[in-house]
Short mmCIF file of C-alpha atoms in Angstrom, two decimals:
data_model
loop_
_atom_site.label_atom_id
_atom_site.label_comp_id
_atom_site.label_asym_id
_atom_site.label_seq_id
_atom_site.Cartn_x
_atom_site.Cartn_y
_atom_site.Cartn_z
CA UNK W 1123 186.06 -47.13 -44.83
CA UNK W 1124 182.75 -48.92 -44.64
CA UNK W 1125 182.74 -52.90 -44.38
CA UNK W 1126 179.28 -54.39 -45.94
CA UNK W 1127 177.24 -56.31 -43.40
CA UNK W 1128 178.37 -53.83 -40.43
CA UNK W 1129 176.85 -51.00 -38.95
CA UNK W 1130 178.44 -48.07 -36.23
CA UNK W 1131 176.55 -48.15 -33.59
CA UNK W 1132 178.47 -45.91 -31.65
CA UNK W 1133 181.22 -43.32 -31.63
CA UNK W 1134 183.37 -42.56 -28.91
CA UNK W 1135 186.23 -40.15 -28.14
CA UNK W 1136 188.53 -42.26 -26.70
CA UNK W 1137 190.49 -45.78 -26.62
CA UNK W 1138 189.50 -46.72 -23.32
CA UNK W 1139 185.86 -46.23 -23.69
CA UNK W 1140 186.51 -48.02 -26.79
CA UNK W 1141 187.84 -50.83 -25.09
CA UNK W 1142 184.97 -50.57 -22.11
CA UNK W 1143 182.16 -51.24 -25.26
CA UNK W 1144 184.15 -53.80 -26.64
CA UNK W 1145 184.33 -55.81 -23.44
CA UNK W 1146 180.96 -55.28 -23.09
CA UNK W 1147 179.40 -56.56 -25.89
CA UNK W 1148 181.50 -59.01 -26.61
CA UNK W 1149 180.57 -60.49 -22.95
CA UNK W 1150 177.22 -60.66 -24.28
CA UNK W 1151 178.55 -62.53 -27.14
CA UNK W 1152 177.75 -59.63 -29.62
CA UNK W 1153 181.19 -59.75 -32.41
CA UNK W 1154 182.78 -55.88 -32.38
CA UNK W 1155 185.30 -54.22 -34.35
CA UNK W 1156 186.46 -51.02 -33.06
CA UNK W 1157 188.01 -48.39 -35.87
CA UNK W 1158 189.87 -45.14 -35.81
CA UNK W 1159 190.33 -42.97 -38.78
CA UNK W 1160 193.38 -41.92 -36.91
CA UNK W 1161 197.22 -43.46 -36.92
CA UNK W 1162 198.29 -41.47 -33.77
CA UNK W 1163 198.83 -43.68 -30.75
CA UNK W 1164 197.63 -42.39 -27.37
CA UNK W 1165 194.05 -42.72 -26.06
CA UNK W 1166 192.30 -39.58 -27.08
CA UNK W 1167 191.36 -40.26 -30.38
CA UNK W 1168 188.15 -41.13 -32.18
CA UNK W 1169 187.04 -44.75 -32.17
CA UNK W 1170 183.37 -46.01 -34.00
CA UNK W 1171 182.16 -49.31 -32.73
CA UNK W 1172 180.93 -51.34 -35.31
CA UNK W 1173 178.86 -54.89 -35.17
CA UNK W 1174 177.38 -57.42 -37.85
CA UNK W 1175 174.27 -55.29 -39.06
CA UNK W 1176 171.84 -57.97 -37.86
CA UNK W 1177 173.23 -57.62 -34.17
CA UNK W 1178 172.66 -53.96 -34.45
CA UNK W 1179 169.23 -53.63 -32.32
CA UNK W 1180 170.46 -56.15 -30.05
CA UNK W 1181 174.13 -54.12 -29.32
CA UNK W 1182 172.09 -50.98 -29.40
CA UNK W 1183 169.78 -52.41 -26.50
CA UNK W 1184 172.66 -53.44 -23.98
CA UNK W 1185 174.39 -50.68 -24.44
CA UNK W 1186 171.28 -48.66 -23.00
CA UNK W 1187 170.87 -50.78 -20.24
CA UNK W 1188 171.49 -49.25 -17.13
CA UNK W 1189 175.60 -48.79 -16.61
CA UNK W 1190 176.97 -50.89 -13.57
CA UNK W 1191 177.00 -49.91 -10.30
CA UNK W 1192 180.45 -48.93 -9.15
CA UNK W 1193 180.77 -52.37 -7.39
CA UNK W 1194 179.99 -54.16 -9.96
CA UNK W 1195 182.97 -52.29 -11.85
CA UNK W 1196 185.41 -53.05 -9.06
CA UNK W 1197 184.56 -56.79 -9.74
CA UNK W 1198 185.04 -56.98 -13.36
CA UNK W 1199 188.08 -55.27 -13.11
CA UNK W 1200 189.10 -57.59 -10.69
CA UNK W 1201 189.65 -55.33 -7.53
CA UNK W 1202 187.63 -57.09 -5.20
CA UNK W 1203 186.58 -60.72 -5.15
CA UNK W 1204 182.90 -61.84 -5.61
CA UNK W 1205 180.40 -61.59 -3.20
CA UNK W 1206 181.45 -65.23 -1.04
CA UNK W 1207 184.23 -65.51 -2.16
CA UNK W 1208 187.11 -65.73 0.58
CA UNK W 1209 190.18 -65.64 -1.69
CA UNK W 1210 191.24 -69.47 -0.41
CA UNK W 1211 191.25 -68.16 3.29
CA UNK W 1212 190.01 -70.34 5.80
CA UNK W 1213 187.99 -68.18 8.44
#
């Protein structure tokens, strides 16, 4: 089922790289709404990223950017603190 005013901009196989896009775009303050034509629960299942039509381009453009570094990944996911950052310990 369509909605007017959004587009798919993406398909995906998958909940978590679902999720992954989501995060992503929505970080870059780009609205998402991530649909499956299927009712079965698990993760492998077929998810279509949609955004407002007018942000189309815009999602389209950082999702091409180049994919973060494996570091960078670590961070977001919150497995290592930021560069100078000392967790509250005093050296």
């Amino acid at each position: 089922m369509t909605r007017p005013g959004w587009t798919c901009i993406a398909s995906v196989t998958d909940t978590v790289s679902a999720e992954i896009l989501r995060r992503r775009l929505t970080a870059e303050g780009v609205a998402v709404e991530v649909r499956s034509d299927s009712s079965l629960l698990g993760e492998a299942r077929r998810c279509d990223i949609f955004v407002p039509s007018g942000a189309a381009w815009r999602a389209r453009a950082i999702l091409d950017e180049d994919p973060a570094s494996e570091a960078e990944l670590a961070q977001l996911a919150g497995l290592h603190a930021p560069p100078g950052d000392d967790g509250g310990r005093k050296a």
